[in-house]
Coordinates of C-alpha atoms in Angstrom, one line a residue:
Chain A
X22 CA -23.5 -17.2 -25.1
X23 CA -19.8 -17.2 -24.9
X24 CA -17.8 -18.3 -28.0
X25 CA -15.8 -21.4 -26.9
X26 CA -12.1 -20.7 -26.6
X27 CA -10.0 -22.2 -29.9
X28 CA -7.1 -22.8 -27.5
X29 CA -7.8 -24.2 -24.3
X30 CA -6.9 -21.9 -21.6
X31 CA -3.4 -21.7 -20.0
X32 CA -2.6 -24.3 -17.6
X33 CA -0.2 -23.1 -14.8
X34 CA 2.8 -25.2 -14.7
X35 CA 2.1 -26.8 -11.1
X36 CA 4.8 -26.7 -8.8
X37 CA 3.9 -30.4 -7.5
X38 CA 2.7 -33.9 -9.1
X39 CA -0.2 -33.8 -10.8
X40 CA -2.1 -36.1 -9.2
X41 CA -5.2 -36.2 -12.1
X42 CA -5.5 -34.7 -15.0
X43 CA -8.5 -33.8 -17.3
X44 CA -7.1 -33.1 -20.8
X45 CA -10.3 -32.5 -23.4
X46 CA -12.7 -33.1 -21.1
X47 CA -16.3 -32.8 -22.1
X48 CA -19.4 -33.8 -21.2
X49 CA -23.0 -34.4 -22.1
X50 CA -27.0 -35.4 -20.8
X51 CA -28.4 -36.5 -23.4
X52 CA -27.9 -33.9 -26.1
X53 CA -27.1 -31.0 -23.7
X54 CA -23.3 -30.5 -23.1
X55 CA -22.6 -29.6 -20.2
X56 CA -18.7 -29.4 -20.0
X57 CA -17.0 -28.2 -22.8
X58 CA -13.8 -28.9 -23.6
X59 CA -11.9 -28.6 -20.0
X60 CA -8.0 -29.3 -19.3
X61 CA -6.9 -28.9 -15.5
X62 CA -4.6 -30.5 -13.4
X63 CA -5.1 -31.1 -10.1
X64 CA -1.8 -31.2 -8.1
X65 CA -1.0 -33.5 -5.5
X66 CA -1.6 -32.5 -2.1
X67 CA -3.3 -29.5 -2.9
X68 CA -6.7 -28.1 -2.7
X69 CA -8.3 -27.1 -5.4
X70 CA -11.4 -25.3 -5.6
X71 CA -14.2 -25.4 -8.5
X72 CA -16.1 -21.9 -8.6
X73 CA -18.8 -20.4 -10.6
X74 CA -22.5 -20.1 -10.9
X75 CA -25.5 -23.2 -11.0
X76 CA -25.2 -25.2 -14.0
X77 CA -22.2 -24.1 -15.2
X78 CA -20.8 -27.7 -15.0
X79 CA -18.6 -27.7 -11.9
X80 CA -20.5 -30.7 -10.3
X81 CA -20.6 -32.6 -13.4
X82 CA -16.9 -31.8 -14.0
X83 CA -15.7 -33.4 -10.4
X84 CA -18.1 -36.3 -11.0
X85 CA -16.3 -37.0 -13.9
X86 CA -13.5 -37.2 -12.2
X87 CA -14.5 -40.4 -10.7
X88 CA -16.6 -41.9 -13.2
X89 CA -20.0 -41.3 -11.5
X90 CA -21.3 -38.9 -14.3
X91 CA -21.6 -42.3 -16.5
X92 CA -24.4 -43.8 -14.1
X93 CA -26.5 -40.6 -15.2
X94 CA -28.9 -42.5 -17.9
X95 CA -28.1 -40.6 -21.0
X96 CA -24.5 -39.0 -19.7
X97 CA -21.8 -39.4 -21.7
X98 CA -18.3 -37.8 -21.6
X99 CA -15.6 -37.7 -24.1
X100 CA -11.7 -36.7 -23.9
X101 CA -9.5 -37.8 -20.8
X102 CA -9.2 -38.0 -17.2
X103 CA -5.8 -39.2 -16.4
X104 CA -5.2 -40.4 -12.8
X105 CA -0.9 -40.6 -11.9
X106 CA -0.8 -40.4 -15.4
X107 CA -3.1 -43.4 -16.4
X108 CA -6.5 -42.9 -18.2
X109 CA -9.5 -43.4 -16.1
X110 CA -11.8 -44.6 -18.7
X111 CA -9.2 -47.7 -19.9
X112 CA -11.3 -50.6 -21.2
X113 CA -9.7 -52.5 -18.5
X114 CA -10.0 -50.2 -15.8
X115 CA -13.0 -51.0 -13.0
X116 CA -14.9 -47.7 -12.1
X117 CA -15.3 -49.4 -8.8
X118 CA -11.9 -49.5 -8.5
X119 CA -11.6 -45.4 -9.8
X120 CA -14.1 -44.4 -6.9
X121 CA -12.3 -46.2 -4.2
X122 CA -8.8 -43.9 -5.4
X123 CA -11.6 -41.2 -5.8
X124 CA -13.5 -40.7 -3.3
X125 CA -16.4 -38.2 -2.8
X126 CA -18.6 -36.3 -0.2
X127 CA -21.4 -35.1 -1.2
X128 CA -23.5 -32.2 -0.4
X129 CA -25.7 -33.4 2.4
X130 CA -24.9 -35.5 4.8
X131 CA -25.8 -38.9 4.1
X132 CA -25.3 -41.3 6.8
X133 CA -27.0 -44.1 7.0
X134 CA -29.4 -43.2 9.6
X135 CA -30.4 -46.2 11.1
X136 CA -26.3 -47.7 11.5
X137 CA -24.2 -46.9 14.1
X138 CA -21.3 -44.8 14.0
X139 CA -19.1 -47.1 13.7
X140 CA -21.1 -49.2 11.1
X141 CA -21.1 -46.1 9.1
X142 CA -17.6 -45.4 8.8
X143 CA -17.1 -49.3 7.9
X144 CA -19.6 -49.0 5.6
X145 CA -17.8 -48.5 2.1
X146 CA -15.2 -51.3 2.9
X147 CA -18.3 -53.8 3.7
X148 CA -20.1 -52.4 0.7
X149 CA -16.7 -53.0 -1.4
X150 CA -16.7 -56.6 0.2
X151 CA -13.4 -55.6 2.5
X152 CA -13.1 -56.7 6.1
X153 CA -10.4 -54.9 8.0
X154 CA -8.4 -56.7 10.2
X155 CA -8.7 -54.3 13.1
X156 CA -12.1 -52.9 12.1
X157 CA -12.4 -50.8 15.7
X158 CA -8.9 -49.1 15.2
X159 CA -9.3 -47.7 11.4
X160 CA -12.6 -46.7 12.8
X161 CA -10.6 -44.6 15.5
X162 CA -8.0 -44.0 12.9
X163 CA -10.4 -42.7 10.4
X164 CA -12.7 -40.7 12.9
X165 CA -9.7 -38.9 13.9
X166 CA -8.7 -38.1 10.6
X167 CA -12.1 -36.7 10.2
X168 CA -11.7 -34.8 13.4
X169 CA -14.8 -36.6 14.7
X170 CA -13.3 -38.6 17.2
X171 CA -13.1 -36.7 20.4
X172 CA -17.2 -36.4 19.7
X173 CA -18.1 -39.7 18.8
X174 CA -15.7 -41.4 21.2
X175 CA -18.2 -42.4 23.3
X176 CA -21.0 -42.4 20.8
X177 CA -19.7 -45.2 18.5
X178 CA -22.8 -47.2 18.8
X179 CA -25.4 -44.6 18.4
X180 CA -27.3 -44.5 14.9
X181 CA -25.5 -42.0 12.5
X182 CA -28.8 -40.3 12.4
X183 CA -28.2 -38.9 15.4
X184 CA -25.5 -36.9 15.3
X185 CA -25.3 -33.1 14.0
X186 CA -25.3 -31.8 10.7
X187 CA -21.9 -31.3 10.8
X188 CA -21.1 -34.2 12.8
X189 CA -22.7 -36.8 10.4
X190 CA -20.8 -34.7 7.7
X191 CA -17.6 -35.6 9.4
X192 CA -18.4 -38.9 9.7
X193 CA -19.2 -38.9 5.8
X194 CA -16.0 -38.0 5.2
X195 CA -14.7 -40.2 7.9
X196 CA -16.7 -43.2 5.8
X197 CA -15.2 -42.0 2.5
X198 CA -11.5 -42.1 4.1
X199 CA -12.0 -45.3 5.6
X200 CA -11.6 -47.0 1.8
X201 CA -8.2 -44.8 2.0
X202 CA -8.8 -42.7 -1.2
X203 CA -5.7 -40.4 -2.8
X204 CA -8.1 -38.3 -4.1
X205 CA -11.1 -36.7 -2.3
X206 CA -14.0 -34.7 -4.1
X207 CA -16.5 -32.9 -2.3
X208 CA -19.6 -32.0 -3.8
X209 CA -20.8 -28.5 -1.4
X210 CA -19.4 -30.2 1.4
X211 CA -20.5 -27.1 3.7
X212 CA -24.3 -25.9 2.1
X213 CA -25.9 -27.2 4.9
X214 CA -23.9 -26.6 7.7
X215 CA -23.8 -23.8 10.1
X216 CA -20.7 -21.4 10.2
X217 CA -19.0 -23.6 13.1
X218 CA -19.5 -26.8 11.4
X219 CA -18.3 -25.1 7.8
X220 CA -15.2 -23.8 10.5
X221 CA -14.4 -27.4 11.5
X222 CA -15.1 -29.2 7.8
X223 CA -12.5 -26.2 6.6
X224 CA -9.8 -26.8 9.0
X225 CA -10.3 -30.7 8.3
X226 CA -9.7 -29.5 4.2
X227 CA -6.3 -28.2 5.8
X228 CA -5.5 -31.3 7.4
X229 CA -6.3 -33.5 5.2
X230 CA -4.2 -31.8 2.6
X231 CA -1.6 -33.0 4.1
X232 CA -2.2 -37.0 3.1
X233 CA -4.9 -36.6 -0.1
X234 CA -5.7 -34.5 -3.2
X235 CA -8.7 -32.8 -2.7
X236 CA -11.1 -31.0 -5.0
X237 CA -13.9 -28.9 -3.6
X238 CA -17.0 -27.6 -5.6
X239 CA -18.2 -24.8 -3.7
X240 CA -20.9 -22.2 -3.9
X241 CA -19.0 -20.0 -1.4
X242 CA -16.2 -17.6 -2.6
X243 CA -15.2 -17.2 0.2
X244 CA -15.0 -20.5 1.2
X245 CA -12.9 -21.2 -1.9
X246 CA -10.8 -18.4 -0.8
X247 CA -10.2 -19.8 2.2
X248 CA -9.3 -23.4 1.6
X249 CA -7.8 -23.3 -1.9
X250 CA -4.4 -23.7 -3.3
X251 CA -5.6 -23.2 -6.6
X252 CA -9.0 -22.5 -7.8
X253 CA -10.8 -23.3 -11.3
X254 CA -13.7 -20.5 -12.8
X255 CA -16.1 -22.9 -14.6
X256 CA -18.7 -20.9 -16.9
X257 CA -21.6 -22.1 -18.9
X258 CA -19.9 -25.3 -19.3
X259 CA -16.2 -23.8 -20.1
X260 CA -13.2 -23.1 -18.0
X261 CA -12.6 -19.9 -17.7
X262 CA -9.6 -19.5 -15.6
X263 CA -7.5 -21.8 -13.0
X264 CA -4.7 -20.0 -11.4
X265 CA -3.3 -20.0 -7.6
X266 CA -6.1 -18.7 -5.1
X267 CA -4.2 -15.9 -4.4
X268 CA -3.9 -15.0 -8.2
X269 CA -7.4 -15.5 -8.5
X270 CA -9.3 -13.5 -5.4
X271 CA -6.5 -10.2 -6.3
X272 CA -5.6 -10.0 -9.9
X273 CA -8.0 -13.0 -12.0
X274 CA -7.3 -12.1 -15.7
X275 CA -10.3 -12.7 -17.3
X276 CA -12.8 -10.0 -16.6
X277 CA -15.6 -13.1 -16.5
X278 CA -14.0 -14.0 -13.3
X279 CA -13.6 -11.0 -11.7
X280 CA -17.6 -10.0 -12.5
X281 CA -18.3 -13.3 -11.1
X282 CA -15.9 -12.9 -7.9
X283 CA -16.9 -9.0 -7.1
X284 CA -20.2 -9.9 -7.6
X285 CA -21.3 -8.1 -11.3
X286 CA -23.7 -11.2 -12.1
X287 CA -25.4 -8.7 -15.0
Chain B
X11 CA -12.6 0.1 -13.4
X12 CA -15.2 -2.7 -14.0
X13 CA -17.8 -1.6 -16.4
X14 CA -20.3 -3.3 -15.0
X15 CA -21.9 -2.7 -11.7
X16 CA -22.3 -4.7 -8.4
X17 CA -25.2 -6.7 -8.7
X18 CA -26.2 -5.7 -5.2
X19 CA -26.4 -1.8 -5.7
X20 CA -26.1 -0.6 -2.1
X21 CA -22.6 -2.5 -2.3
X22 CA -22.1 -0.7 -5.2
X23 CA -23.4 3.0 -3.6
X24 CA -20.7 2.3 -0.9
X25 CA -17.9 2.2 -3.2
X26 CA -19.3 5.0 -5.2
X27 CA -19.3 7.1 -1.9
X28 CA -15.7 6.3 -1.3
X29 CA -14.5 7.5 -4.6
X30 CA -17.0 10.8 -4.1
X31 CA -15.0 11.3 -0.4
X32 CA -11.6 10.6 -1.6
X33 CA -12.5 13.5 -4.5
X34 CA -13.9 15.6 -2.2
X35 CA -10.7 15.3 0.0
X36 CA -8.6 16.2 -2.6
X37 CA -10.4 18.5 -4.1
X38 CA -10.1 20.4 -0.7
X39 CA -6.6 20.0 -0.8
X40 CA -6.1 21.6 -3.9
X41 CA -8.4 24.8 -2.7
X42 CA -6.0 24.5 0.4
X43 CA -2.9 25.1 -1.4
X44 CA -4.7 27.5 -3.8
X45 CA -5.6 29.7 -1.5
X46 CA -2.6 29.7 0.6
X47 CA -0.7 30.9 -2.5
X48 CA -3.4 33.4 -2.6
X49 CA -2.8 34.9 0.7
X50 CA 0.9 34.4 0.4
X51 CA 0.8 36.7 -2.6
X52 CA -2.2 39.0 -1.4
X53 CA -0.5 39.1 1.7
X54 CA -3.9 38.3 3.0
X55 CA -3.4 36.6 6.7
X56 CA -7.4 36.6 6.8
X57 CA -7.9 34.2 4.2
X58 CA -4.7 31.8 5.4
X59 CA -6.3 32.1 8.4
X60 CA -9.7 30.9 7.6
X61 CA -8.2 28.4 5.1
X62 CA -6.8 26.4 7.9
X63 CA -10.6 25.6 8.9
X64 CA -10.7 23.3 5.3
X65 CA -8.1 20.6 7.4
X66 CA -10.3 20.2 9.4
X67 CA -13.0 19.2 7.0
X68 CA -10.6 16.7 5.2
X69 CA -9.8 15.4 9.1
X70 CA -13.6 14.5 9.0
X71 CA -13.8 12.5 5.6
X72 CA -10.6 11.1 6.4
X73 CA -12.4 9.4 9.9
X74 CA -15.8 8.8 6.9
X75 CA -13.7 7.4 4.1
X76 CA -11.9 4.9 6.9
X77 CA -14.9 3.8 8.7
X78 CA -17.1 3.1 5.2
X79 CA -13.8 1.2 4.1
X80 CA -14.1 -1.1 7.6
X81 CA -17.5 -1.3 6.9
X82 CA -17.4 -2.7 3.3
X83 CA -14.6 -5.1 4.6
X84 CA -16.2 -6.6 7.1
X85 CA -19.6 -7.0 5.5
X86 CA -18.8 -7.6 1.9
X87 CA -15.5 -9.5 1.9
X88 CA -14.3 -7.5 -0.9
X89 CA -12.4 -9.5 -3.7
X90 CA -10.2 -8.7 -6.7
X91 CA -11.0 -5.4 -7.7
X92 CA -13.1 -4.6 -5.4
X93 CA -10.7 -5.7 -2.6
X94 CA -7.5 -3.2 -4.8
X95 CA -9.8 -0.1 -4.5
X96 CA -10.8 -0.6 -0.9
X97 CA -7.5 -1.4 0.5
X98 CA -6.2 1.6 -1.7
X99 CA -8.3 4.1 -0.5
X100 CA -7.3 3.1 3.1
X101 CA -4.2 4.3 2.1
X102 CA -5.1 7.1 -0.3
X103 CA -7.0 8.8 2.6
X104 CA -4.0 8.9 4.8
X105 CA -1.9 10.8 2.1
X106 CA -4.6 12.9 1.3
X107 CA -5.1 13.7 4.9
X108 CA -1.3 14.6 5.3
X109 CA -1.6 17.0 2.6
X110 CA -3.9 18.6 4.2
X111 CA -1.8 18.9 7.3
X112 CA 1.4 20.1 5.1
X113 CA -1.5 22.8 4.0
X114 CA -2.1 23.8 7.9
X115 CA 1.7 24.4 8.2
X116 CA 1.7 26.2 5.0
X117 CA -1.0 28.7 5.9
X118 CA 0.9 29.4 9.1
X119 CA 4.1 30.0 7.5
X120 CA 2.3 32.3 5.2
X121 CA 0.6 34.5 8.2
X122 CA 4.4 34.8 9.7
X123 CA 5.7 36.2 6.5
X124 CA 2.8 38.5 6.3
X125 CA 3.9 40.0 9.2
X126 CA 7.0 41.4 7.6
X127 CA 7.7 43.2 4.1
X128 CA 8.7 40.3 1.9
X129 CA 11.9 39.5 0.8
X130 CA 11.3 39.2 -2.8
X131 CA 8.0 38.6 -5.0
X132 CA 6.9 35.0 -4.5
X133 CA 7.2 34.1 -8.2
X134 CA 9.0 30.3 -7.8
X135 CA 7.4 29.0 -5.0
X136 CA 3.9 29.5 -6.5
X137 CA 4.8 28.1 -9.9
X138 CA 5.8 25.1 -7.4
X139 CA 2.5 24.8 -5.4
X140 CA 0.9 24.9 -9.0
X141 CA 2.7 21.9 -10.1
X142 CA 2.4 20.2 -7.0
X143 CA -1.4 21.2 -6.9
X144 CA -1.6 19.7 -10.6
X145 CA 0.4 16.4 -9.7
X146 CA -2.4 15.9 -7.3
X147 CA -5.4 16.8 -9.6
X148 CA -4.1 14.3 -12.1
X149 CA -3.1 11.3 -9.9
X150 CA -7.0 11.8 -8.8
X151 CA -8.0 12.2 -12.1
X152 CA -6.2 8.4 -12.6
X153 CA -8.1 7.1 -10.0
X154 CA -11.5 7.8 -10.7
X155 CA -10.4 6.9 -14.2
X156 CA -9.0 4.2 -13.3
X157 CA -5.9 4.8 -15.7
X158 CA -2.7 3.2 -14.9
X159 CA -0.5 4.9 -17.5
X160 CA -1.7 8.3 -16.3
X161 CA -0.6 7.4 -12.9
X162 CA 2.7 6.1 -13.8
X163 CA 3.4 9.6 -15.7
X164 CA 2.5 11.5 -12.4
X165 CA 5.4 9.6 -10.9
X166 CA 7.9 10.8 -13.2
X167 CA 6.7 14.6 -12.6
X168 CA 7.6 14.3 -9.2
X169 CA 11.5 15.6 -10.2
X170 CA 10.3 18.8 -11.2
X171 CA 8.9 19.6 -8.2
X172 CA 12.2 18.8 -6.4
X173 CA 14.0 20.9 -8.8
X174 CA 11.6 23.6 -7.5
X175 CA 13.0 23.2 -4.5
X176 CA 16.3 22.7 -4.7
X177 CA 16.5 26.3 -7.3
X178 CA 14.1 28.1 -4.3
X179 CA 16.5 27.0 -1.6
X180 CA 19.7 28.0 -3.2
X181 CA 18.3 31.1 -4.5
X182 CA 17.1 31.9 -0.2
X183 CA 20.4 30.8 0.4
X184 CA 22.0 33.7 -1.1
X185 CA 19.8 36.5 0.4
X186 CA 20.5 34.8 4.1
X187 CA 24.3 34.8 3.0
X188 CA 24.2 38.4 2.2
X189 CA 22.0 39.7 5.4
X190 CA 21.2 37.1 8.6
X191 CA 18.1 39.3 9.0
X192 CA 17.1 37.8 6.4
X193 CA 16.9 34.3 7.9
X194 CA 13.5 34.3 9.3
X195 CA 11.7 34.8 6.0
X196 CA 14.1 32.8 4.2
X197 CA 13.5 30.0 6.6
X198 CA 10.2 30.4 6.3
X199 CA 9.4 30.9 2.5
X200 CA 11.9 27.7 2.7
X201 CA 9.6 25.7 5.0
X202 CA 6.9 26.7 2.8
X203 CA 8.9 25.0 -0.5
X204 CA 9.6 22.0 1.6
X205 CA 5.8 21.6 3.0
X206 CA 4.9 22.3 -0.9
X207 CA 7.4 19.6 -2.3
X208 CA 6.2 17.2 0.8
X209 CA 2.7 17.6 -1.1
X210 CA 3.8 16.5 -4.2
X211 CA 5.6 13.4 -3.4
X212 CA 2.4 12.3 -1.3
X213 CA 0.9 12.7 -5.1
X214 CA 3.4 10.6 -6.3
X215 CA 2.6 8.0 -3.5
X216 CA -1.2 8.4 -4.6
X217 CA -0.6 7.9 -8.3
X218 CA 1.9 4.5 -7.2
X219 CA -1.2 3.1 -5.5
X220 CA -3.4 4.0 -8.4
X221 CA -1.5 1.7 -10.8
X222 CA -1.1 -0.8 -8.3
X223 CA -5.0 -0.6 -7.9
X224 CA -5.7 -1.1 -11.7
X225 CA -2.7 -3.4 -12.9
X226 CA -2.2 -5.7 -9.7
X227 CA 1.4 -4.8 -9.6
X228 CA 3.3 -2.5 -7.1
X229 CA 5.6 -0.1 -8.5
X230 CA 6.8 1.8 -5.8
X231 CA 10.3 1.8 -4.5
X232 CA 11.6 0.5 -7.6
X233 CA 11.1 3.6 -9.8
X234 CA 12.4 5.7 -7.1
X235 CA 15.6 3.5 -6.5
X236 CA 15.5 4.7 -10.7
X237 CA 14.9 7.7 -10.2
X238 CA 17.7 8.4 -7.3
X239 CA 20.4 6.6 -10.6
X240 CA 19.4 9.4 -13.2
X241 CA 19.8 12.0 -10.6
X242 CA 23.3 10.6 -9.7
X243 CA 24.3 11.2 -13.6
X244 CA 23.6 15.3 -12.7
X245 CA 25.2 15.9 -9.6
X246 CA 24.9 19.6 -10.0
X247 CA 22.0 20.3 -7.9
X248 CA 22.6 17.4 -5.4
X249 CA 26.0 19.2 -4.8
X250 CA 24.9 22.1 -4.4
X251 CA 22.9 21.2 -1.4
X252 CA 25.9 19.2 0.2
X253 CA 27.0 22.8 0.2
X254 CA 24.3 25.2 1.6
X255 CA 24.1 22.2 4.4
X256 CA 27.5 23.2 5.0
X257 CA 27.2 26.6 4.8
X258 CA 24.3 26.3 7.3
X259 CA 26.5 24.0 9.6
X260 CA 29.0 27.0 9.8
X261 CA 26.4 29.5 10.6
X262 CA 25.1 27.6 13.2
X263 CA 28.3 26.7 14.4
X264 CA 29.5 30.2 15.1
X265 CA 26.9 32.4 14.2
X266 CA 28.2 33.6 10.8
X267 CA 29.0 32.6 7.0
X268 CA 32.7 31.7 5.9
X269 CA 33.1 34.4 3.2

C-alpha cells in the first residue's frame, strides 16, 4: 500500500485552455474508494491518455468525468470536476446535459445490431429526443469524421451488426459525435480491435484532436505513447504522475511510473 | 539503474547481455592499449603484432551489441529507462569500437618504431595511455553503475590528457628541430600521442552518454564550449602549438627549420 501523497501531485501549467478539470476528485463503491484524491486538467484540444494497471481507478476516474460513475448503485464521488470552468455536479446542472458535452466510447463496440448504419449514428440525438434538420447529411458529416464514410457509403442501410469490429467501433464513435460533444472519453477504445483497426481508430484520435478534447483510458503503453499529448499514471486509486507524453515514455520522475512503463510489475 | 528487474526475465537477460558486451568491449580496449605500451617499451613487435588480433574481436561484439540492440527495439518497444540504455549503447559501441581502431593504429606505429633505436625512453606517452586507459575504465565503471556524477567527473579529466599531448609534442618538436632524422620517430611516437589522446576523448564521449543515460539530460557540447573558455584564460600551451604548426609549415615549405 502506497501512503497517499499530503500534497497532491504537481500539475503541469498547460500550455492551452483547460477544457475540464478534476480538482479533489475522489471516488467510491460502496465503501471501497476507488480514486483518491485526483487533480488533473485536461487541456483543450489535446489528448490525454490515462495509464496504469486493472483497478487502479483509471475507468472510474474518466467516468467521473461525465457523471456516469453516479448510475453505479452504491457509487459516490466527492470533490470537483469542472467543465470551462463550471462544476459538473451543480444542483442545477442535468447529467444528461454533461454526457451530451461528454461524450464516451466504450470498450467494445456496441452498435445496435439490429439498426442500420445510419439509424445508428442518429441514435443518440433520437434517444436525446433531437431531430436533425438534415438527418442524411450529419450522418455523412459524422461518418466522415469518424473516417467511416468511404466504407459505409454504400452500406448506410445495412444493420450495424454487420460491419467489422473496427468498423462498428467507428461508427460508435461516429454515433457519439453525432450529439457534437467538446469532450470525447474512450473507455479501451482499441482492446478488441486488430492492429489495422487500432491503426485507423489511432489516426481518427489525431484527427479528431483537432475539433474535441479527448481522454483515452488505455491498457496499451504503447498506444498511449502514440496518441498522447499528455498522459496521466493512475495507481491503486492515486495519481501518480501527469506530465507531456514525451516527458513521461523518456524521463517519468516517479520511479512507480517508470517500473510500470519498462515493465518492473514486482 | 532500476533496482528492480523486468518482469519478463528474458527481456531483462537481453539488457543484461548488453551491458556484459559493452564491458567486454572495453575491457578489450583497455588490454589493447596495455599491451601496446608493453611492446612499445619492450620493444616487443611480436606482441603489437598479435595485439592487433583483439580489434578484431571488439569488431565482432560491436556487430553483437548492435544487432541485440535492434532486436530489443523492435520486439520490446523499449521505454524510459529502458529506451536511455538501449539507444546509449547504440552509441557507446561505436566509440568503443573506434577505440579499438585508434588501438590498431597504435600497435602499428609501435612495430615501426621498433624497427629503429628509439629516440628517448617512452616515459610521457605511457603515463598518457594510462590516463586515457583509466578515463575509459571509469566512464565504464559509471555505466554499469549507473552513476551520473562519476561520469560527469570523467569529462573534466579529459584536459589532462590533452596536456599530455600538447608537453609530448613540443618536447618531439625539439629533437626534430635539432636533427630531421629524427622526424620519422618523432612523427610517429607523435601519432601515437594523438591516437592515445583520440582514445580519451572517445571516453569522454562515453561518460557524456552515461549521464545523459541516468539523468535524462544531455550535457555534451556545452561543457566543452566551457571547457574551450578556461583554456582561453592559459594561452600558454595553445600558443605554443600555433608555433610548432608554424615551424612545421616552414619545414615543409623548404625542407628546413628557421633557426
Amino acid at each position: 500500500m502506497i501512503p497517499p501523497r499530503s500534497t497532491p501531485p504537481p500539475s503541469l501549467p498547460p500550455p492551452g485552455v483547460e477544457k475540464m478539470r478534476a480538482e479533489g476528485l475522489s471516488a467510491w463503491f460502496g465503501q471501497k474508494r476507488a480514486l483518491k484524491d485526483i487533480t488533473l486538467p485536461l487541456v483543450e484540444h489535446k489528448v490525454t491518455a490515462v495509464i496504469g494497471p486493472s483497478g487502479c481507478g483509471k475507468s472510474t476516474f474518466i467516468r467521473c468525468l461525465n457523471r456516469m460513475h453516479e448510475v453505479v448503485p452504491g457509487a459516490r464521488s466527492e470533490g470537483q470536476v469542472l467543465l470551462d470552468g463550471a462544476s459538473i455536479f451543480g444542483r442545477e446542472v442535468d447529467p444528461v446535459r454533461v454526457r451530451r458535452r461528454v461524450g464516451m466510447v466504450f470498450q467494445k463496440p456496441n452498435p445496435f445490431p439490429a439498426m442500420s448504419v445510419r439509424d445508428n449514428v442518429l441514435a443518440g440525438l433520437r434517444l436525446s429526443g433531437i431531430t436533425p434538420p438534415d438527418p442524411n447529411r450529419l450522418a455523412e458529416e459524422v461518418l466522415r469524421q469518424a473516417a467511416l464514410w468511404d466504407d459505409v457509403k454504400d452500406a448506410l442501410d445495412l444493420p450495424g451488426g454487420a460491419l467489422s469490429g473496427g468498423q462498428q467501433q467507428r461508427l460508435c464513435i461516429a454515433r457519439c459525435l453525432a450529439l457534437e460533444p467538446e469532450v470525447v472519453l474512450m473507455d479501451e477504445p482499441c482492446s478488441s480491435l486488430d492492429p489495422v483497426a487500432t491503426a485507423k481508430i489511432e489516426d481518427l484520435i489525431h484527427e479528431l484532436r483537432e475539433r474535441y478534447t479527448i481522454v483515452i483510458v488505455t491498457h496499451s503503453m504503447q498506444q498511449a505513447a502514440r496518441v498522447s499529448d499528455y498522459t496521466a499514471f493512475f495507481y491503486v486509486g492515486e495519481l501518480v504522475e501527469y506530465d507531456e507524453a514525451d516527458v513521461i515514455f523518456t524521463k517519468p520522475s516517479d520511479p512507480r511510473t517508470e517500473d510500470y512503463i519498462t515493465g518492473r510489475f514486482g | 539503474m532500476p533496482p528492480r528487474l523486468h518482469t519478463d526475465l528474458a527481456y531483462e537477460g537481453e539488457l543484461r547481455r548488453i551491458r556484459e558486451m559493452l564491458l567486454m568491449m572495453g575491457a578489450k580496449v583497455e588490454e589493447m592499449l596495455g599491451q601496446a605500451m608493453k611492446a612499445l617499451v619492450e620493444r616487443d613487435s611480436e606482441l603489437a603484432d598479435r595485439t592487433l588480433y583483439i580489434d578484431r574481436q571488439i569488431n565482432r561484439l560491436e556487430l553483437e551489441v548492435d544487432d541485440l540492440c535492434l532486436r530489443v527495439l523492435a520486439r520490446r518497444q523499449p521505454v524510459a529507462s529502458d529506451l536511455r540504455f538501449i539507444t546509449t549503447a547504440l552509441k557507446v559501441v561505436t566509440d568503443l569500437e573506434r577505440m579499438g581502431d585508434m588501438g590498431v593504429n597504435i600497435c602499428e606505429r609501435v612495430m615501426e618504431l621498433n624497427e629503429e633505436p628509439p629516440l628517448k625512453p617512452y616515459v610521457e606517452v605511457v603515463h598518457m595511455a594510462e590516463a586515457a586507459q583509466e578515463m575509459l575504465r571509469e566512464a565504464l565503471d559509471a555505466f554499469v553503475a549507473g552513476d551520473a556524477d562519476r561520469a560527469a567527473a570523467i569529462v573534466e579529466r579529459d584536459s589532462k590528457v590533452d596536456a599530455y599531448y600538447a608537453a609530448i609534442f613540443r618536447e618531439l618538436l625539439t629533437y626534430m628541430m635539432e636533427n630531421p632524422r629524427n622526424i620519422y620517430r618523432a612523427t610517429r611516437e607523435q601519432s601515437i600521442a594523438k591516437y592515445i589522446e583520440r582514445i580519451a576523448d572517445h571516453a569522454t564521449n562515453l561518460a557524456e552518454m552515461v549521464v545523459f543515460m541516468v539523468r535524462g539530460k544531455d550535457i555534451r557540447h556545452v561543457g566543452k564550449l566551457e571547457r574551450r573558455a578556461s583554456t582561453r584564460a592559459a594561452p600558454a600551451a595553445a600558443a605554443v602549438t600555433d608555433d610548432s604548426d608554424a615551424s612545421l609549415r616552414d619545414l615543409a615549405e623548404t625542407g628546413r627549420l628557421k633557426p
